[in-house]
PDB file of N, CA and C in Angstrom:
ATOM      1  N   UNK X 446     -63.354 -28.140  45.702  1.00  0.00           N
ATOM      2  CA  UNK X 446     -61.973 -27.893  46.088  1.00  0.00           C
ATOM      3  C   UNK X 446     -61.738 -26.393  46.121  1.00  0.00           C
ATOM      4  N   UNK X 447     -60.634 -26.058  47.138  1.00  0.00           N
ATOM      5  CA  UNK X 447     -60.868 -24.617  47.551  1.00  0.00           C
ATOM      6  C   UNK X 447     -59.292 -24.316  46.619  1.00  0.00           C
ATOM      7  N   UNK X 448     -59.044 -23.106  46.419  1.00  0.00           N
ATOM      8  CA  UNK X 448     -57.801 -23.084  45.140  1.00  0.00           C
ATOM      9  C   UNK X 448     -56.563 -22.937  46.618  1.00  0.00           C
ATOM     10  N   UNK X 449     -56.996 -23.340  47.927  1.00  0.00           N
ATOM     11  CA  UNK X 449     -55.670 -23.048  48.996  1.00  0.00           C
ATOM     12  C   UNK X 449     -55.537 -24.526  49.410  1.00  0.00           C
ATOM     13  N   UNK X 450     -56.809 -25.672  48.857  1.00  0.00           N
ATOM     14  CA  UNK X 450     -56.218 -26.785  49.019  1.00  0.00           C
ATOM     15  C   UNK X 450     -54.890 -27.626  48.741  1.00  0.00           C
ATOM     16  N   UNK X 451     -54.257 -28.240  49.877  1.00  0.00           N
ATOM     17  CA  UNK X 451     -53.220 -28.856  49.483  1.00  0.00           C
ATOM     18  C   UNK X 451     -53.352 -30.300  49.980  1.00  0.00           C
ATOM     19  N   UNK X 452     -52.943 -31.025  49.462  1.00  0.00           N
ATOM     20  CA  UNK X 452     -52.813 -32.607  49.054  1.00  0.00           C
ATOM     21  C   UNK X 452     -54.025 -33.104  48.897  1.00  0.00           C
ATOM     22  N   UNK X 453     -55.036 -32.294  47.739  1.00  0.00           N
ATOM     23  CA  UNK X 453     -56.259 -32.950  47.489  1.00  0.00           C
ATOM     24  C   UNK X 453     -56.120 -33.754  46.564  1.00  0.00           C
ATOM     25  N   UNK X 454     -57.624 -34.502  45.846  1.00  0.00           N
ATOM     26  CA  UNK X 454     -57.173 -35.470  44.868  1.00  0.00           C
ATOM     27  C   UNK X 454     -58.470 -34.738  44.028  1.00  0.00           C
ATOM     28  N   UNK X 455     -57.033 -34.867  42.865  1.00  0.00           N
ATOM     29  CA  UNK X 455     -58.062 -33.638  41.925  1.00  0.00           C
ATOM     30  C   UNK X 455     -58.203 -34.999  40.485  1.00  0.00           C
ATOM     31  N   UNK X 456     -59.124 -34.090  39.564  1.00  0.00           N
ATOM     32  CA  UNK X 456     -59.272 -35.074  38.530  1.00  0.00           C
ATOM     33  C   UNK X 456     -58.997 -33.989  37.229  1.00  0.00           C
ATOM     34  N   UNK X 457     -58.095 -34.396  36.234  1.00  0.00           N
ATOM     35  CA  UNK X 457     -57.640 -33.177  35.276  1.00  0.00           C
ATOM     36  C   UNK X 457     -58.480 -34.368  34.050  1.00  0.00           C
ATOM     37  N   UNK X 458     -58.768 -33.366  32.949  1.00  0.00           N
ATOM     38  CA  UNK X 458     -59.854 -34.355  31.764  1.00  0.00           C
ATOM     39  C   UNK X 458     -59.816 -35.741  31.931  1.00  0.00           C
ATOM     40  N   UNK X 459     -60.858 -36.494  33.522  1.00  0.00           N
ATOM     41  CA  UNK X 459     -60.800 -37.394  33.442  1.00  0.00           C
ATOM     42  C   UNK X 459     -59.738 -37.936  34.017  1.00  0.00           C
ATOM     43  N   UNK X 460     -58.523 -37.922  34.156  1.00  0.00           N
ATOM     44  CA  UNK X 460     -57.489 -38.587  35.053  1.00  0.00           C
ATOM     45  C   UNK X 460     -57.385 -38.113  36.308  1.00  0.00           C
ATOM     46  N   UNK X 461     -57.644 -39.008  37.221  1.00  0.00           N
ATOM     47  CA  UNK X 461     -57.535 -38.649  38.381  1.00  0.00           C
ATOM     48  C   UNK X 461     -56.090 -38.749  38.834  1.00  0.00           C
ATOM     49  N   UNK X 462     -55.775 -37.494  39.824  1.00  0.00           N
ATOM     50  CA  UNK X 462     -54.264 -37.547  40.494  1.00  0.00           C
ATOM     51  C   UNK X 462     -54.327 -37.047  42.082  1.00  0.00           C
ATOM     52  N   UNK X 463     -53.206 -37.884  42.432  1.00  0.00           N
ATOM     53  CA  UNK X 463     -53.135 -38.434  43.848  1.00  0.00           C
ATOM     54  C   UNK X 463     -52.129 -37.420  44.369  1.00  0.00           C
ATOM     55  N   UNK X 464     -51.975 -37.058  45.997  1.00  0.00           N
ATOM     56  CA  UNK X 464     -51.031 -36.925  46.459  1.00  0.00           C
ATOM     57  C   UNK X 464     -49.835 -38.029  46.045  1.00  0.00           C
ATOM     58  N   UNK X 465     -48.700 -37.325  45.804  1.00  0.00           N
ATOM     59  CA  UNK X 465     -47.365 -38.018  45.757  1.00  0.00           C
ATOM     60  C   UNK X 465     -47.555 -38.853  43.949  1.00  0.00           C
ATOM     61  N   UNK X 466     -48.313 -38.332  43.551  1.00  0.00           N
ATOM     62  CA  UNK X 466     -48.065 -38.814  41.792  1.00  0.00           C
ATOM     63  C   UNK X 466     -47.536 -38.399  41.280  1.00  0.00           C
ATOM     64  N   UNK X 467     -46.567 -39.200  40.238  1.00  0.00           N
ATOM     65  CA  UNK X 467     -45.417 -38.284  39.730  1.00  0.00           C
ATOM     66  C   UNK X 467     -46.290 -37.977  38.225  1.00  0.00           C
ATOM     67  N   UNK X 468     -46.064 -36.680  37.805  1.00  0.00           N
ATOM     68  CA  UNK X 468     -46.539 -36.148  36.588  1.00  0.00           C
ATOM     69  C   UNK X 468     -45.448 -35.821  35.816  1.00  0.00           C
ATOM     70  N   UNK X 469     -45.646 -36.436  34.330  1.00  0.00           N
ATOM     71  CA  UNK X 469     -44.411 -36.553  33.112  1.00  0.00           C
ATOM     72  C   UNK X 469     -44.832 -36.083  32.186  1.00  0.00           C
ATOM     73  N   UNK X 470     -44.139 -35.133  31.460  1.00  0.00           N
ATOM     74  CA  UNK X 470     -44.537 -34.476  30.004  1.00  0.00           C
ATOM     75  C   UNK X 470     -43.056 -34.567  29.042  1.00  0.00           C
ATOM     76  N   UNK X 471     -43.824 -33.987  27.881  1.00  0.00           N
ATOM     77  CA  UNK X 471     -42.674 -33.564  27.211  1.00  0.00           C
ATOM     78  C   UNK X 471     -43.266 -33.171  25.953  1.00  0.00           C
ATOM     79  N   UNK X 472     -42.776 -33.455  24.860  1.00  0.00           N
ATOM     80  CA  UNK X 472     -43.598 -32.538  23.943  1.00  0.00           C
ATOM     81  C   UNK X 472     -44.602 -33.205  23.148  1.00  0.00           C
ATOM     82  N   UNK X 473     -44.521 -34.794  22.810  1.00  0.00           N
ATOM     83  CA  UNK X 473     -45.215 -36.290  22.974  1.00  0.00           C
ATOM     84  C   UNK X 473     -46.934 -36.018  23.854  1.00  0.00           C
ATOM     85  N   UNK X 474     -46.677 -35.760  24.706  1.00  0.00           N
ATOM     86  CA  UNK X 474     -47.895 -35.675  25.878  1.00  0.00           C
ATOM     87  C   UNK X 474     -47.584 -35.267  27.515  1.00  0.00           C
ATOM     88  N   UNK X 475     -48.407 -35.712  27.901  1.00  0.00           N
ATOM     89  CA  UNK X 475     -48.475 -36.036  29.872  1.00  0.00           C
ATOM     90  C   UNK X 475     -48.838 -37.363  30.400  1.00  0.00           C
ATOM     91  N   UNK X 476     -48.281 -38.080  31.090  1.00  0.00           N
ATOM     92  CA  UNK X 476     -48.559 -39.085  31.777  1.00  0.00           C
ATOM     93  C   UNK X 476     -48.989 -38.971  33.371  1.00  0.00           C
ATOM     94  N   UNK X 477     -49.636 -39.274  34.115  1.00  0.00           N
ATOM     95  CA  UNK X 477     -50.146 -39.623  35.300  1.00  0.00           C
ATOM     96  C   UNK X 477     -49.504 -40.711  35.935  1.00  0.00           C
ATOM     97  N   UNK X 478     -48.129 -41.161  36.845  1.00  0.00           N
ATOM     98  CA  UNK X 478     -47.911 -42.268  37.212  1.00  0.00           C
ATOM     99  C   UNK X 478     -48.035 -42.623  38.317  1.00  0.00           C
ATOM    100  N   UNK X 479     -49.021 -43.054  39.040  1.00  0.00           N
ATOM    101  CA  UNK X 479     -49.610 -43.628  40.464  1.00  0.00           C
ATOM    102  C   UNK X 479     -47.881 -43.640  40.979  1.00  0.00           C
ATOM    103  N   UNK X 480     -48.251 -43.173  42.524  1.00  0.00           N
ATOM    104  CA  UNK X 480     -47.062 -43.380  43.518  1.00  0.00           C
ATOM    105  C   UNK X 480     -46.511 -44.431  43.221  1.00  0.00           C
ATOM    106  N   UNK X 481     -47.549 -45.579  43.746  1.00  0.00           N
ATOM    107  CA  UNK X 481     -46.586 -46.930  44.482  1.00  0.00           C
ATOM    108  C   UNK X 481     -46.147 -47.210  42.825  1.00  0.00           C
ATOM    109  N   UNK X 482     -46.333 -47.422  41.476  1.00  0.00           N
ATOM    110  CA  UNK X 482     -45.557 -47.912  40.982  1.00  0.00           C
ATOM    111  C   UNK X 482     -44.141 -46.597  40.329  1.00  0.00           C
ATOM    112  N   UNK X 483     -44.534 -45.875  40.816  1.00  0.00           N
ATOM    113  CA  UNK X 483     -43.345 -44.403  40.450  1.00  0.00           C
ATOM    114  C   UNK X 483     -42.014 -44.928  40.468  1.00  0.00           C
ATOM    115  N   UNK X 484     -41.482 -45.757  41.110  1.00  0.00           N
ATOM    116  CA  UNK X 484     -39.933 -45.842  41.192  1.00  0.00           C
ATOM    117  C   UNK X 484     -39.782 -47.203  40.029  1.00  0.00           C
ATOM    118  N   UNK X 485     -40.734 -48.081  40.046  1.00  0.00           N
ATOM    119  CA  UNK X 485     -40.944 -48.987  38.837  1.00  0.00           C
ATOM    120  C   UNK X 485     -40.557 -48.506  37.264  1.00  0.00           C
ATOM    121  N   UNK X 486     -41.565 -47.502  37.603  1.00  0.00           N
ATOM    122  CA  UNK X 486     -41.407 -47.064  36.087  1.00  0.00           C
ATOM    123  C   UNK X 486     -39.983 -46.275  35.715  1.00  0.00           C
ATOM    124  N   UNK X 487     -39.839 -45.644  36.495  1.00  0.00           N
ATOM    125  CA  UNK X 487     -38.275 -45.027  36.504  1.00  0.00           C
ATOM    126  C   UNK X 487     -37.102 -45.794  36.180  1.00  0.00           C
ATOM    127  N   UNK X 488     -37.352 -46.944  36.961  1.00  0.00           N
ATOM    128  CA  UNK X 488     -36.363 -47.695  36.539  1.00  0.00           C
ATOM    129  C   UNK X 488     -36.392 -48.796  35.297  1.00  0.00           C
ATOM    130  N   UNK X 489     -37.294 -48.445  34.444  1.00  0.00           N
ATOM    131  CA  UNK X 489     -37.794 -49.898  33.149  1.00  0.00           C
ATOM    132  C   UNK X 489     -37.653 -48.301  32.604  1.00  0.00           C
ATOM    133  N   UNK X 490     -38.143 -47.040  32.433  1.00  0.00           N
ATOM    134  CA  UNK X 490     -37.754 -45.768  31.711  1.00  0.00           C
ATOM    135  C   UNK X 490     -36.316 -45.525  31.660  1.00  0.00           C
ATOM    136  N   UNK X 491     -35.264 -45.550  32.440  1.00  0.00           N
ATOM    137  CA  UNK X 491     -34.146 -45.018  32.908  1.00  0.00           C
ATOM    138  C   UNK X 491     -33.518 -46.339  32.197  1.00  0.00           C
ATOM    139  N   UNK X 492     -33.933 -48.021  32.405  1.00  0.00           N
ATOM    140  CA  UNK X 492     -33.229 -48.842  31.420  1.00  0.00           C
ATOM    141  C   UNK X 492     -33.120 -48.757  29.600  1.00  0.00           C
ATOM    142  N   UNK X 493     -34.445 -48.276  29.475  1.00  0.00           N
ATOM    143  CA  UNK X 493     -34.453 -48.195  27.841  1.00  0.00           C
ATOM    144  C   UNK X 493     -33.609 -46.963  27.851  1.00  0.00           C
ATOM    145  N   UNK X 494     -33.764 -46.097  28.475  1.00  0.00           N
ATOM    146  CA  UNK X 494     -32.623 -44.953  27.844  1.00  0.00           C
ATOM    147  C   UNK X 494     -31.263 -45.183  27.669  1.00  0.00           C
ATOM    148  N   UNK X 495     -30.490 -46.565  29.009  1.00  0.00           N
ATOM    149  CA  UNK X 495     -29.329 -47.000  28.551  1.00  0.00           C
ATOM    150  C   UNK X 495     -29.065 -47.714  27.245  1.00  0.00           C
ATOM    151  N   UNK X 496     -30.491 -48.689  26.966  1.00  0.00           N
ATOM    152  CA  UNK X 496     -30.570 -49.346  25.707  1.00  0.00           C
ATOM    153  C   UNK X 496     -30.219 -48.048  25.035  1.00  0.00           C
ATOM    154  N   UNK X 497     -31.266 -47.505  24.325  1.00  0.00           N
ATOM    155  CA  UNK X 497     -31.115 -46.448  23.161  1.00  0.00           C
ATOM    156  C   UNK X 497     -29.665 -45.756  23.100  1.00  0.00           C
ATOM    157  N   UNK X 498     -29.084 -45.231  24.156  1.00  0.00           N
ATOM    158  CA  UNK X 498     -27.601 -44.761  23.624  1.00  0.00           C
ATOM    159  C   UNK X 498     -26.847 -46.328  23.021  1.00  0.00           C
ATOM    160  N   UNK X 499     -26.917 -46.947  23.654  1.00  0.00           N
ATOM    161  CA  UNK X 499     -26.028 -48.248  23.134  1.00  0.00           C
ATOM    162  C   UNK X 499     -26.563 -48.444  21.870  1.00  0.00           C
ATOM    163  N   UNK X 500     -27.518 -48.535  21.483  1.00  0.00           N
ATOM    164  CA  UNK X 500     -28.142 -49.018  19.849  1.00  0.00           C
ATOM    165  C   UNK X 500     -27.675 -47.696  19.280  1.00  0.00           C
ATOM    166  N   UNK X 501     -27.935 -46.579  19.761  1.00  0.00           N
ATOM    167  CA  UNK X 501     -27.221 -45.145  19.097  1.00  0.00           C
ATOM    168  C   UNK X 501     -25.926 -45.270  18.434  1.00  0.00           C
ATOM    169  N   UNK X 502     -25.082 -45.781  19.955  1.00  0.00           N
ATOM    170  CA  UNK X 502     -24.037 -45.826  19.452  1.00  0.00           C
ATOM    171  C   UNK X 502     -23.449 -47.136  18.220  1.00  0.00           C
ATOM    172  N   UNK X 503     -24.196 -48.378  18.534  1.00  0.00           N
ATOM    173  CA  UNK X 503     -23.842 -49.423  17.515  1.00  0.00           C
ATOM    174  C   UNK X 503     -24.346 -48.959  16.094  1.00  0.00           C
ATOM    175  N   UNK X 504     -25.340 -47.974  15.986  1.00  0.00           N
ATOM    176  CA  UNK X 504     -25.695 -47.802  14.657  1.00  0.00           C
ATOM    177  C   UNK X 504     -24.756 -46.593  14.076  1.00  0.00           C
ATOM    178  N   UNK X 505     -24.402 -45.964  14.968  1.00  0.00           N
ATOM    179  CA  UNK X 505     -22.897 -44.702  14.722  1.00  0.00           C
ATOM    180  C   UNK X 505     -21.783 -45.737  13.928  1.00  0.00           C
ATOM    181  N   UNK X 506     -21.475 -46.743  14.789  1.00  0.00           N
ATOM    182  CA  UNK X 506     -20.448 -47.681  14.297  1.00  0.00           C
ATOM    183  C   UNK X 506     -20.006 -48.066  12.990  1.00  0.00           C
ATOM    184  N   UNK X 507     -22.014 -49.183  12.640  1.00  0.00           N
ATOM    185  CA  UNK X 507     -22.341 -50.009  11.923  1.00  0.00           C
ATOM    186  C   UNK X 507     -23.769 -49.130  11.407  1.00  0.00           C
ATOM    187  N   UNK X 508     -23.431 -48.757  10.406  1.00  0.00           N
ATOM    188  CA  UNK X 508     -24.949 -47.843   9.991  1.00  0.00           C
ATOM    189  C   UNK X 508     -25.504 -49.321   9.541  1.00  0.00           C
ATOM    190  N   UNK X 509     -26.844 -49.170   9.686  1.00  0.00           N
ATOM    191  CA  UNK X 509     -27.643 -50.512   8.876  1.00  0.00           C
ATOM    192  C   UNK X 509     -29.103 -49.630  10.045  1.00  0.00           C
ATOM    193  N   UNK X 510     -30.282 -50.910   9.348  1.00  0.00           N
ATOM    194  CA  UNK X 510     -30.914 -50.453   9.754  1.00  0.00           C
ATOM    195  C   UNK X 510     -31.737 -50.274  11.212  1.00  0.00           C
ATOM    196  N   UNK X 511     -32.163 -49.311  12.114  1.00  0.00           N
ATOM    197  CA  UNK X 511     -32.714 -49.421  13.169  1.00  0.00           C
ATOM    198  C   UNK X 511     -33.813 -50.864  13.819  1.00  0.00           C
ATOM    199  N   UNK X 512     -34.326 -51.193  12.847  1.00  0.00           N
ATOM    200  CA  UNK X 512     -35.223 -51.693  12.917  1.00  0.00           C
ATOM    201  C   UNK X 512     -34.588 -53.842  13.483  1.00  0.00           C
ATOM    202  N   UNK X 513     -32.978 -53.378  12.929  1.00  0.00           N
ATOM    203  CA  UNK X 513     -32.574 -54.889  13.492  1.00  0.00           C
ATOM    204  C   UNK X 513     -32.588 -54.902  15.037  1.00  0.00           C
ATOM    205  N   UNK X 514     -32.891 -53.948  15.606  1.00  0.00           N
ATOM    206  CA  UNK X 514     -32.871 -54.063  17.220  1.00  0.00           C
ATOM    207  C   UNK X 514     -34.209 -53.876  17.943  1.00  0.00           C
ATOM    208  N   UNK X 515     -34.919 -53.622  16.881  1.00  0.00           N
ATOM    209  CA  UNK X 515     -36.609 -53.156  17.328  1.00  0.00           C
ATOM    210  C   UNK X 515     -37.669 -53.956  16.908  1.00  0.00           C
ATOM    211  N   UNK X 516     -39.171 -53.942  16.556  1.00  0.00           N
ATOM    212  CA  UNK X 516     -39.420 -53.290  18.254  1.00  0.00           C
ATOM    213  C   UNK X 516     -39.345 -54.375  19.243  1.00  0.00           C
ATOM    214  N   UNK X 517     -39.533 -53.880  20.485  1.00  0.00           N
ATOM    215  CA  UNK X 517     -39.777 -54.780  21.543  1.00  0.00           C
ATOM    216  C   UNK X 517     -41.491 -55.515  21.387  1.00  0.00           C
ATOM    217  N   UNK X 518     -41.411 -56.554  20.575  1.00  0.00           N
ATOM    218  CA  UNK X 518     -42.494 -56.759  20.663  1.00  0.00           C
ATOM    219  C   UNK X 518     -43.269 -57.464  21.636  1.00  0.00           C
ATOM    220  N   UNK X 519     -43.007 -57.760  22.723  1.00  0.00           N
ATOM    221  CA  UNK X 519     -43.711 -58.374  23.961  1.00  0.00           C
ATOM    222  C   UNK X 519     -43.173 -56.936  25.419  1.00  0.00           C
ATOM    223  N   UNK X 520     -42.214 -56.098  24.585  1.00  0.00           N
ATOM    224  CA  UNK X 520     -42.313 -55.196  26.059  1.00  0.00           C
ATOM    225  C   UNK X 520     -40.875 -55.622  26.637  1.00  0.00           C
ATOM    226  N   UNK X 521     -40.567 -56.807  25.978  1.00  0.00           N
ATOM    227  CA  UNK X 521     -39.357 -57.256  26.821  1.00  0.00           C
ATOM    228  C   UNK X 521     -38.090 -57.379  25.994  1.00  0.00           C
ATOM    229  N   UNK X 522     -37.006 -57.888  25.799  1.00  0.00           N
ATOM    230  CA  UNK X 522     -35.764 -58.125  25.120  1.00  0.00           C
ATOM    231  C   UNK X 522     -35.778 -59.745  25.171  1.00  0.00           C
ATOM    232  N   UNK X 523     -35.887 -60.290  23.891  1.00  0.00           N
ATOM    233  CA  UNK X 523     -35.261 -61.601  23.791  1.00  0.00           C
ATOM    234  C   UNK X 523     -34.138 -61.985  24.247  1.00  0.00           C
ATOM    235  N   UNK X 524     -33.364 -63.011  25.124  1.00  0.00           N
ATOM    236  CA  UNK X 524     -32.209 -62.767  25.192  1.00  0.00           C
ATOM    237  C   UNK X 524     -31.538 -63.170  23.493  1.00  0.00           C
ATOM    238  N   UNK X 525     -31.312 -63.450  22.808  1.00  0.00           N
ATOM    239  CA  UNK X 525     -31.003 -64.079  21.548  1.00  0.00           C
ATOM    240  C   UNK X 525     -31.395 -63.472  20.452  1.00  0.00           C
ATOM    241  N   UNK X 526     -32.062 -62.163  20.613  1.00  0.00           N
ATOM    242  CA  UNK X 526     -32.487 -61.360  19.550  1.00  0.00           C
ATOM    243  C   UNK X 526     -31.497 -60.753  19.398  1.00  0.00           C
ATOM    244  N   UNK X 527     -30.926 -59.832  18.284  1.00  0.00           N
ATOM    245  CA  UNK X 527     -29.902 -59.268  17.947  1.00  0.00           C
ATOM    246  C   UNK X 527     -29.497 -57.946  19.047  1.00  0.00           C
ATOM    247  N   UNK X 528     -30.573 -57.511  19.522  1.00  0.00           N
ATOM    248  CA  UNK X 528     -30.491 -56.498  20.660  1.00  0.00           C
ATOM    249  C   UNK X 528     -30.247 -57.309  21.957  1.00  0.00           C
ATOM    250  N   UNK X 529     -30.163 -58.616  22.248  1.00  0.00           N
ATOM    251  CA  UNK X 529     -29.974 -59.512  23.329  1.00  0.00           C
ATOM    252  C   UNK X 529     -28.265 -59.373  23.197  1.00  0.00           C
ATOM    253  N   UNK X 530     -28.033 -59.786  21.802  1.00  0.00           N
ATOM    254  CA  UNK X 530     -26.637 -60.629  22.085  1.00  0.00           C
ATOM    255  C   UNK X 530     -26.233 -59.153  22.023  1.00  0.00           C
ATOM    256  N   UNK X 531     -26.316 -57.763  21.344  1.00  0.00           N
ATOM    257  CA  UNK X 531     -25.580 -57.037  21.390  1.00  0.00           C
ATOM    258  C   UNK X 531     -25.422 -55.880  22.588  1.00  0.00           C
ATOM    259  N   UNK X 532     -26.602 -56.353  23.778  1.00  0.00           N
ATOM    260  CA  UNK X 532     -26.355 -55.710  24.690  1.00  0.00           C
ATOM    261  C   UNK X 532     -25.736 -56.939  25.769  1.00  0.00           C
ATOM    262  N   UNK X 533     -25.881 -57.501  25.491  1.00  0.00           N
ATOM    263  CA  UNK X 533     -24.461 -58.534  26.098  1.00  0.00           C
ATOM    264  C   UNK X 533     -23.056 -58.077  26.351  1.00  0.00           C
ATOM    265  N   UNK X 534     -23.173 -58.145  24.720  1.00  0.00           N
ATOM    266  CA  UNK X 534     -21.234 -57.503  24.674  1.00  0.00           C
ATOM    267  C   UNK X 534     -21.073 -56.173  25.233  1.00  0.00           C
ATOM    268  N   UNK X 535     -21.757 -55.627  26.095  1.00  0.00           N
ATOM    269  CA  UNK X 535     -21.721 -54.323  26.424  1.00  0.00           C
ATOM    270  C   UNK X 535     -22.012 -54.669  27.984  1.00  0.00           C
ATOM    271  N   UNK X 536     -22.283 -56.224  28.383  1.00  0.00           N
ATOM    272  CA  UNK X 536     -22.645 -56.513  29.579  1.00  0.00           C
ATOM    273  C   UNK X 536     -24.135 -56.186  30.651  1.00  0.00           C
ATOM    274  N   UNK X 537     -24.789 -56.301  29.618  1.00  0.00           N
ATOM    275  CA  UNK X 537     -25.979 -55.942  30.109  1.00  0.00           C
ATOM    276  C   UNK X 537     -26.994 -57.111  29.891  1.00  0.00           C
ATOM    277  N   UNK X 538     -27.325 -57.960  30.797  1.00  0.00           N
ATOM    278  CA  UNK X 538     -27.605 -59.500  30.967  1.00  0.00           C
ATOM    279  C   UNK X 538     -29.134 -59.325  31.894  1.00  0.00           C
ATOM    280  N   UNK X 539     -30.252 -60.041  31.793  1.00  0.00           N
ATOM    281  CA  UNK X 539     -31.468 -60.066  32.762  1.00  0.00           C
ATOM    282  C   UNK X 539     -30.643 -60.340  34.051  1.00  0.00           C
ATOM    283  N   UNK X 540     -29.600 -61.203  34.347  1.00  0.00           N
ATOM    284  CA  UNK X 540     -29.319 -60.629  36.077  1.00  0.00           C
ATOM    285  C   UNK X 540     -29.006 -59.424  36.474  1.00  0.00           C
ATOM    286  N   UNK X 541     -28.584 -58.056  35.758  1.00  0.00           N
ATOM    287  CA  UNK X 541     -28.411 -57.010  35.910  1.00  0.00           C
ATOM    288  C   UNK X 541     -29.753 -56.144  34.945  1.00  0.00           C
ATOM    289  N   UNK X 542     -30.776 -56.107  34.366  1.00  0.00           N
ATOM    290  CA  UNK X 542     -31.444 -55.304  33.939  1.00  0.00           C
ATOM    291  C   UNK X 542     -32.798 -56.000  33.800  1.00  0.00           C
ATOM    292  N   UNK X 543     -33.891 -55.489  34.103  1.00  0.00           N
ATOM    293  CA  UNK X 543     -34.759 -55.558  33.786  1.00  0.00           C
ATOM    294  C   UNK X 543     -35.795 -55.432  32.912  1.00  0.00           C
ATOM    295  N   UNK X 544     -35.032 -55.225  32.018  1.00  0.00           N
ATOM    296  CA  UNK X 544     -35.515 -55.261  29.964  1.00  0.00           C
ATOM    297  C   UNK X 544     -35.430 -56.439  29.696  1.00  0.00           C
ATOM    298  N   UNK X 545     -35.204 -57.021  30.316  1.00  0.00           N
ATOM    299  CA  UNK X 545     -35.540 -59.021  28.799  1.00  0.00           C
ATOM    300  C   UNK X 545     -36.564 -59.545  29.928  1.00  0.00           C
ATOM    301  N   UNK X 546     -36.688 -60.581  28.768  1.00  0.00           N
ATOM    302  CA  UNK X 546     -37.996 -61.677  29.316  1.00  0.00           C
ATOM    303  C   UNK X 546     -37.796 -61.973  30.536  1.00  0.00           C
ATOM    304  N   UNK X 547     -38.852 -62.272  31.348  1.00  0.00           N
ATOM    305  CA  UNK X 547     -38.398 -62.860  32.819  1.00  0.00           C
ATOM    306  C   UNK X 547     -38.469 -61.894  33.753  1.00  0.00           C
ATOM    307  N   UNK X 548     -37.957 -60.782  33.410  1.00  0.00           N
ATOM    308  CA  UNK X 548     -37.698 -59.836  34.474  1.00  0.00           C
ATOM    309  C   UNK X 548     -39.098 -60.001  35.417  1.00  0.00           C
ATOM    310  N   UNK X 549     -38.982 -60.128  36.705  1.00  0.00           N
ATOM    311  CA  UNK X 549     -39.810 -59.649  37.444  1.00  0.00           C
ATOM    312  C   UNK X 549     -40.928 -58.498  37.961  1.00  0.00           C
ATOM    313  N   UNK X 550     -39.935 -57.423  37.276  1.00  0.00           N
ATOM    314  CA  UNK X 550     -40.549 -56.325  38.441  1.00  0.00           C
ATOM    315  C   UNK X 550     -41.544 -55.636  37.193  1.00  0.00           C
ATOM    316  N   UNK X 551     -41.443 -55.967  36.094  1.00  0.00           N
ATOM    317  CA  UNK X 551     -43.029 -55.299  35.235  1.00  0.00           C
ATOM    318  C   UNK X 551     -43.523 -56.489  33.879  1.00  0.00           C
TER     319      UNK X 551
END
């Protein structure tokens, strides 16, 4: 690869990256996220962040402990787990989000 190449496919320790890959850091690490699923992940990333202010804010409320809303242990939201019914009352249901069981798109 010539250093004036543009839209090559380079490989950084081992991870290979594509034209149009979205690259994520922060102080945690770096992630590599293939194009076609890029808007996927954005949107199952961009849902837990609505979760987390809402549990933020219910534990501002009701101090107790974090752990009654965590973890996701299959990846998904029970609907009937305490983080089910309490993102309910806040209106946030698997026909509108893609965090509980079922969801389709991951």
């Amino acid at each position: 690869m010539q250093p004036w190449e543009c839209n090559g496919v380079v490989s950084v320790s081992g991870v290979t990256v594509r034209p149009g890959d979205a690259i994520v850091g922060d102080q945690d690490g770096v992630v590599v996220v293939p194009a076609k699923v890029a808007e996927t992940v954005y949107n199952i990333a961009h849902g837990r962040e609505e979760i987390e202010d809402i549990v933020k804010e219910e534990l501002i409320k009701n101090p107790g402990p974090p752990g009654k809303f965590y973890p996701f242990m299959s990846g998904k939201i029970k609907i009937d787990s305490p983080l089910g019914k309490l993102l309910a009352t806040k209106g946030i249901t698997p026909e509108n989000s893609n965090q509980f069981e079922g969801s389709a798109d991951w």
